[in-house]
Structures are given as structure tokens and as C-alpha cells.
Tab-separated table of C-alpha atoms in Angstrom:
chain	number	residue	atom	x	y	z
M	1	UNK	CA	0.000	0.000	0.000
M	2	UNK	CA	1.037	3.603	-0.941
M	3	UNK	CA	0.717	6.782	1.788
M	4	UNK	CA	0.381	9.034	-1.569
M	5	UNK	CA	-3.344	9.683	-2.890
M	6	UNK	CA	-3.629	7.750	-6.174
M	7	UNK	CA	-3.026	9.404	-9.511
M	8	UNK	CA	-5.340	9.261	-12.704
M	9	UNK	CA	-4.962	10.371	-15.900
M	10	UNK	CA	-6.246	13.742	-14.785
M	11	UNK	CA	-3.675	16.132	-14.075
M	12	UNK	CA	-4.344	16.265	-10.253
M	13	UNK	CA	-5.100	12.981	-10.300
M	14	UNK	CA	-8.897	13.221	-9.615
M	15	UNK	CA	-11.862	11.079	-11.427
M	16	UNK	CA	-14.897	12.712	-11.378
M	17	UNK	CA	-17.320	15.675	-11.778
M	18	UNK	CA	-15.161	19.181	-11.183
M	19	UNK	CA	-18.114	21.182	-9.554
M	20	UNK	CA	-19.117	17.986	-6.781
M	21	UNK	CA	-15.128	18.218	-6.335
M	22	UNK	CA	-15.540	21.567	-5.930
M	23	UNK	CA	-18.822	21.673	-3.809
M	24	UNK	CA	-16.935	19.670	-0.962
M	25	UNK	CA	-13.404	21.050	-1.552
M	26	UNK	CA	-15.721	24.358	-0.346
M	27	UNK	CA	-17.297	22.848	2.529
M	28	UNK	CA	-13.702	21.360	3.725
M	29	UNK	CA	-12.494	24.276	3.546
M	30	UNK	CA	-15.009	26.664	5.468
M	31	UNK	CA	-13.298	24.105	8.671
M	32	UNK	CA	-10.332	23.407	9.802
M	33	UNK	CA	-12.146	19.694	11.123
M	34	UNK	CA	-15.647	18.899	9.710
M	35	UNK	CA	-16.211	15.367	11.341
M	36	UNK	CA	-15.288	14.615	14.768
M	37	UNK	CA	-12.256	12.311	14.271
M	38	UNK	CA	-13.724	9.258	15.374
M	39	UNK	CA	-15.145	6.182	13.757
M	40	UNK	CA	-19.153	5.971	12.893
M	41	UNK	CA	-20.165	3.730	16.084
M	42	UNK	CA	-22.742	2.138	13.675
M	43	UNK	CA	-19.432	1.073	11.362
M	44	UNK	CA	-17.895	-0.212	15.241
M	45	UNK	CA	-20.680	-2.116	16.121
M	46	UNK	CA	-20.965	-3.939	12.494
M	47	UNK	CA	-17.357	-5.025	11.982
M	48	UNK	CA	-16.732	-6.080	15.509
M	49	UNK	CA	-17.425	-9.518	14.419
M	50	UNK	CA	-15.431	-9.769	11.253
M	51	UNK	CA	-11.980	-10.952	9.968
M	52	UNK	CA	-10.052	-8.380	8.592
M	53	UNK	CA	-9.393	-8.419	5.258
M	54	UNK	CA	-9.416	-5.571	2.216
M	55	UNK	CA	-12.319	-2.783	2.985
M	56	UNK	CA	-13.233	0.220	0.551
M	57	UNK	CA	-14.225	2.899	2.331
M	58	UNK	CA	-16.787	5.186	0.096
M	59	UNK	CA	-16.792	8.717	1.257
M	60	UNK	CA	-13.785	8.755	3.594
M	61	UNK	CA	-13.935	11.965	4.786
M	62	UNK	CA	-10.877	13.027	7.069
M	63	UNK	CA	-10.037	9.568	7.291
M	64	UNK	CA	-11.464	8.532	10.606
M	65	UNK	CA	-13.067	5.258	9.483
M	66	UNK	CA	-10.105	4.094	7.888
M	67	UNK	CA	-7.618	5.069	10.243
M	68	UNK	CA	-9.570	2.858	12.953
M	69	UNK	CA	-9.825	-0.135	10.217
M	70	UNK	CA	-6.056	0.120	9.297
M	71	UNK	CA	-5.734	-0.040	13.299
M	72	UNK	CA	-7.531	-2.846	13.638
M	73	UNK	CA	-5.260	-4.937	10.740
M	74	UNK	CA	-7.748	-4.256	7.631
M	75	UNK	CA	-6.248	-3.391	4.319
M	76	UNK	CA	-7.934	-0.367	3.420
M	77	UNK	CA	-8.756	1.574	0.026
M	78	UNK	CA	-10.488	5.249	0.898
M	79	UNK	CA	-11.968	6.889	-1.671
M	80	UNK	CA	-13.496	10.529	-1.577
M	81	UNK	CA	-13.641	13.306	-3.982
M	82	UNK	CA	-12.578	16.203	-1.717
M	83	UNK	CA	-8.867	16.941	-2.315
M	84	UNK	CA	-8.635	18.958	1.120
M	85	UNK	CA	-10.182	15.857	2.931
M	86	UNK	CA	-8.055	13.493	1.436
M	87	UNK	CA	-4.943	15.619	2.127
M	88	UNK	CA	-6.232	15.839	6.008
M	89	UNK	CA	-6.807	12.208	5.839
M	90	UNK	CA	-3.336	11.194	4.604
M	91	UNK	CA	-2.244	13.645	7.296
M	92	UNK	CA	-4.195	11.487	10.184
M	93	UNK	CA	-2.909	8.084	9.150
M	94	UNK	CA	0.797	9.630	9.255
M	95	UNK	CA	0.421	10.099	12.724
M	96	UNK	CA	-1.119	7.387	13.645
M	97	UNK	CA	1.249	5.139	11.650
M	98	UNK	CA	-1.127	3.128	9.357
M	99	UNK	CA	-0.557	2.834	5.622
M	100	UNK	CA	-4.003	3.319	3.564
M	101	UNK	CA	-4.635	3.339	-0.010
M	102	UNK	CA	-6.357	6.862	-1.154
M	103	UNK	CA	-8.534	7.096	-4.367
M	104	UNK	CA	-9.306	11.008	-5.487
M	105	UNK	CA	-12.056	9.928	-7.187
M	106	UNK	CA	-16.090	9.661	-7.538
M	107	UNK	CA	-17.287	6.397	-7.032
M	108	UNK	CA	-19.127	5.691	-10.597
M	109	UNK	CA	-15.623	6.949	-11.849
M	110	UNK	CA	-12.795	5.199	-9.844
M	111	UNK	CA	-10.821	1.928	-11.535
M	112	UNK	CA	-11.415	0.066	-8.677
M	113	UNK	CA	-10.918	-3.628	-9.063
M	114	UNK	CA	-14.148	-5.751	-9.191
M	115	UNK	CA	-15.408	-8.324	-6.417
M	116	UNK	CA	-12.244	-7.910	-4.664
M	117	UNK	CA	-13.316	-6.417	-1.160
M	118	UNK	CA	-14.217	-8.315	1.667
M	119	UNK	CA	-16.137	-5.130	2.957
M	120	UNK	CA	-17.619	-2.248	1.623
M	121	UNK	CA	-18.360	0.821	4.132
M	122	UNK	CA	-20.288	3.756	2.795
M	123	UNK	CA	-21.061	5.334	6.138
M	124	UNK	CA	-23.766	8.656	5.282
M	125	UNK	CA	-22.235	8.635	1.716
M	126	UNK	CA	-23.381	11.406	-0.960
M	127	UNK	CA	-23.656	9.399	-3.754
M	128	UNK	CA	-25.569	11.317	-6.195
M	129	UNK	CA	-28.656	8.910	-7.869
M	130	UNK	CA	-28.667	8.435	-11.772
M	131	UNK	CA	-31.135	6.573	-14.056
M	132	UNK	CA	-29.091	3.075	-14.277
M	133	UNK	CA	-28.246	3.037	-10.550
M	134	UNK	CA	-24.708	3.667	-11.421
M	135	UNK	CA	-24.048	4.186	-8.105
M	136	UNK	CA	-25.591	1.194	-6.400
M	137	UNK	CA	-24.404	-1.250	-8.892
M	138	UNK	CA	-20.881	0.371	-8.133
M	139	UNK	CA	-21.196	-0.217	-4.601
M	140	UNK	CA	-22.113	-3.947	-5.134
M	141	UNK	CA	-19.913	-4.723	-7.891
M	142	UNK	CA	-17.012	-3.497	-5.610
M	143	UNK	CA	-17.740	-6.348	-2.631
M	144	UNK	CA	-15.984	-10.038	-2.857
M	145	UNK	CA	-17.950	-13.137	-2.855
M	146	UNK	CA	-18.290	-14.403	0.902
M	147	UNK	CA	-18.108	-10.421	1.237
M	148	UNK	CA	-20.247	-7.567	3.159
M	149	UNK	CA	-21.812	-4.486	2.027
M	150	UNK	CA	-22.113	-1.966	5.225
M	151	UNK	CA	-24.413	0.827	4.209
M	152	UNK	CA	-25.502	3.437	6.486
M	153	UNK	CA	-27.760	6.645	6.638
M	154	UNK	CA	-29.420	9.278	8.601
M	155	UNK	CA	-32.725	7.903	8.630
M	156	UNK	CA	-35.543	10.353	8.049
M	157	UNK	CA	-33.407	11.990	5.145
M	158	UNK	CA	-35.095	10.158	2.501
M	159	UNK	CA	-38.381	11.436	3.026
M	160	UNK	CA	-37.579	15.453	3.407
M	161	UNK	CA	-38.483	17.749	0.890
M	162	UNK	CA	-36.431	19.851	-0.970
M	163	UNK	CA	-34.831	22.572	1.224
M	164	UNK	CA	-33.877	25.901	0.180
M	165	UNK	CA	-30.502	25.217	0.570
M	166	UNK	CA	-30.637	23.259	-2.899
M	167	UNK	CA	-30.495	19.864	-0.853
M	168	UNK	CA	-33.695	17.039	-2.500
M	169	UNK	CA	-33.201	13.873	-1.422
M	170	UNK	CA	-34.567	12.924	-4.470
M	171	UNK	CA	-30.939	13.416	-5.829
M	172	UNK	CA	-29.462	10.796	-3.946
M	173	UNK	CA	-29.182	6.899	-3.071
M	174	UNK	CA	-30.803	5.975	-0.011
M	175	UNK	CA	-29.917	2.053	1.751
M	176	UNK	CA	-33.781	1.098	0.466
M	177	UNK	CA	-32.505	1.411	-3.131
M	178	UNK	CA	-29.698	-0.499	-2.899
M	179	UNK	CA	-31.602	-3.060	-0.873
M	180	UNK	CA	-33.591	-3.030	-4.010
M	181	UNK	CA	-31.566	-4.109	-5.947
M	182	UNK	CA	-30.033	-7.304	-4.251
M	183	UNK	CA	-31.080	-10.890	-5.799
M	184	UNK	CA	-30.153	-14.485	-4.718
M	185	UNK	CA	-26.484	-13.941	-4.816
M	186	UNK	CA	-26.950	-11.758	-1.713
M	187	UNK	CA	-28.078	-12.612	1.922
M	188	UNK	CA	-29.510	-9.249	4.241
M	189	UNK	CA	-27.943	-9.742	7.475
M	190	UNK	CA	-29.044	-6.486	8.825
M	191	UNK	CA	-31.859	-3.991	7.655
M	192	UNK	CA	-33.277	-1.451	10.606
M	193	UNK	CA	-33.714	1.677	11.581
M	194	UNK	CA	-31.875	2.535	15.524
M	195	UNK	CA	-30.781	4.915	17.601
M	196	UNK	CA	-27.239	6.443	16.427
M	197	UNK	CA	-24.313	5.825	18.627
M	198	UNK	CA	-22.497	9.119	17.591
M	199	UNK	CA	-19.133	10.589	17.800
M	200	UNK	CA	-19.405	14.095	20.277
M	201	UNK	CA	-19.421	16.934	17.596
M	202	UNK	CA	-18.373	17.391	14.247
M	203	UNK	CA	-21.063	18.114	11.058
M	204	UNK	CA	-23.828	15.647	11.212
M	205	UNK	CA	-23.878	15.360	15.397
M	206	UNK	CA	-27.581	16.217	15.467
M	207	UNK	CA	-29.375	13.025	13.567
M	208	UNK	CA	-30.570	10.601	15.860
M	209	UNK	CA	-31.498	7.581	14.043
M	210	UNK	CA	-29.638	5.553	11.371
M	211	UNK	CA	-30.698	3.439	8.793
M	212	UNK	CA	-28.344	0.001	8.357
M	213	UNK	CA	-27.961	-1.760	5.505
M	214	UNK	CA	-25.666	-5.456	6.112
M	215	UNK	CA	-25.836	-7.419	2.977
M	216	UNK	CA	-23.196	-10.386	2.509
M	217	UNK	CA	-22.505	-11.696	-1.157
M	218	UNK	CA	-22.850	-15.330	-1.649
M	219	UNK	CA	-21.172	-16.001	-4.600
């Protein structure tokens, strides 16, 4: 594994759409620390049980997730589409010693090698929804055989209407459309709505529910 974020055939090295780059480069940058540092408790609670093995983590943030998993002896590819995150990220697992493979890239975009993970964390991703599901086949294609798909969300989200902000959860992929879209070759382990075991502060701190998604691949 590599410390350096991956390179693309993109100057910079990102796959992707410029202006969602862009959109969370922005919101990076309006904080020194957006999250709170610490892994999602509902990511804690669902890997407790498992042998480590190679995780993507969709949406890595500032890296907290995958620091904790490359603590606990997984082999870890992070992928995330804000530059300044990744760059804090990279910073984090310097310190704490871990080596992690970064992807600067979307997740409909990134060359990421097929049924090859033995889990799959997309912990509140922003994965923006498109007519063929792009993103939720990505997300399943990505996961080994005998592997798990961990999907988590605020729950509640899905239902809002369009704010003034420009937010419409109509835009995006909620756990009950992936869950859609599972057949025989997958098992659901897990899929409830419960209380969120949060991190103290950081963006997000307010939800109060989550919605968990646990589907292992058969074959």
C-alpha cells in the first residue's frame, strides 16, 4: 500500500465531476475539522465480528473510518472526492502510523478492481442517484464473494423535501434502493432503523437515528 493519494490520468489525479469536487473542496475548507475524528459507532458495532481483510471505504472523509480499520489490521482503500479531505486524511494516518490506499475519485468513476473487497463501508455517503443506478451497482460490484456491504444513513433523510438550501433527497441513493436491488447472490444480514451511537461533535452530530444496511454476497 502507498501513503500518496492515487493518480489518474487527470492532471491532479482526480476522477470525477469538477463542480461535486468543488462543492466539498468548499465545505472542507469553510473548517479546519468537519467530522469529529472518530469512527461511525454504527461502522464499530458492524465489523466487531469480522476478519479483517481488504475494505473500501466510500466517502472517507478526514479519514477517521479508515484510520480505525487500518488499526484494527484491515487493508484499506479510501476513496473521496474532496482533495482537502483526502490531504487531512493522509495527514491522520501519518500520525497514527497506518498505511491506507487513497482514491481522489467519484465512485461511478474510480478503476477500482471488481469483487475484490471483503467489505464495503459507505457510512452517510453522498452518492448522487442516476437513471441506471450507477451508483448502487458500483457499490455492489465493488464487494468479494463471501463479502459484506455496510451501508448506512441518517434515517428520516429520505423522506424530506427539498430545502432551500438546494439539498432534494430525491438526488441521492438511499440504503432502500440499494436493498432493491439485491437478488439471490446476496443474503440481508441487517436492515433497521436505531438509535445512532455518535461521535461528540463534528457536522452531522444532530441526527438521531440511522438506517443500516448489512448485505453479505454469496457467490
Amino acid at each position: 500500500m502507498t501513503d500518496n493519494i492515487a493518480a489518474g490520468p487527470h492532471t491532479d489525479g482526480y476522477l470525477g465531476d469538477p463542480a461535486v469536487r468543488a462543492e466539498w473542496d468548499d465545505r472542507y475548507t469553510e473548517r479546519q475539522q468537519l467530522w469529529s475524528g472518530r469512527p461511525n459507532g454504527a461502522l464499530v458495532a458492524e465489523v466487531a465480528g469480522l476478519t479483517p481483510g481488504r475494505v473500501l471505504d466510500v466517502g472517507c472523509g478526514e479519514g477517521a473510518d479508515a484510520v480505525w480499520l487500518a488499526r484494527g489490521g484491515w487493508d484499506v482503500t479510501a476513496l473521496e472526492v474532496s482533495g482537502v479531505a483526502l490531504e487531512r486524511a493522509a495527514g491522520h494516518a501519518r500520525d497514527a502510523g497506518v498505511a491506507i490506499r487513497w482514491v481522489h475519485a467519484a465512485l461511478t468513476e474510480a478503476a477500482l478492481p471488481p469483487a475484490s473487497f471483503d467489505l464495503v463501508s459507505a457510512q452517510y455517503p453522498a452518492l448522487l442517484r442516476t437513471p441506471d443506478a450507477a451508483a448502487e451497482r458500483a457499490l455492489l460490484a465493488a464487494v468479494a464473494p463471501g463479502g459484506v456491504l455496510l451501508l448506512v444513513h441518517h434515517a428520516g433523510m429520505d423522506t424530506q423535501h427539498a430545502d432551500d438550501g438546494g439539498f432534494d433527497p430525491a438526488d441521492y441513493v438511499w440504503p432502500s434502493m440499494v436493498a432493491d436491488l439485491l437478488d439471490d447472490d446476496w443474503e440481508i444480514e441487517v436492515d433497521e432503523q436505531r438509535p445512532r451511537v455518535a461521535p461528540d461533535g463534528g457536522a452531522g452530530a444532530h441526527h438521531t437515528d440511522d438506517l443500516v444496511l448489512r448485505a453479505r454476497r454469496l457467490r
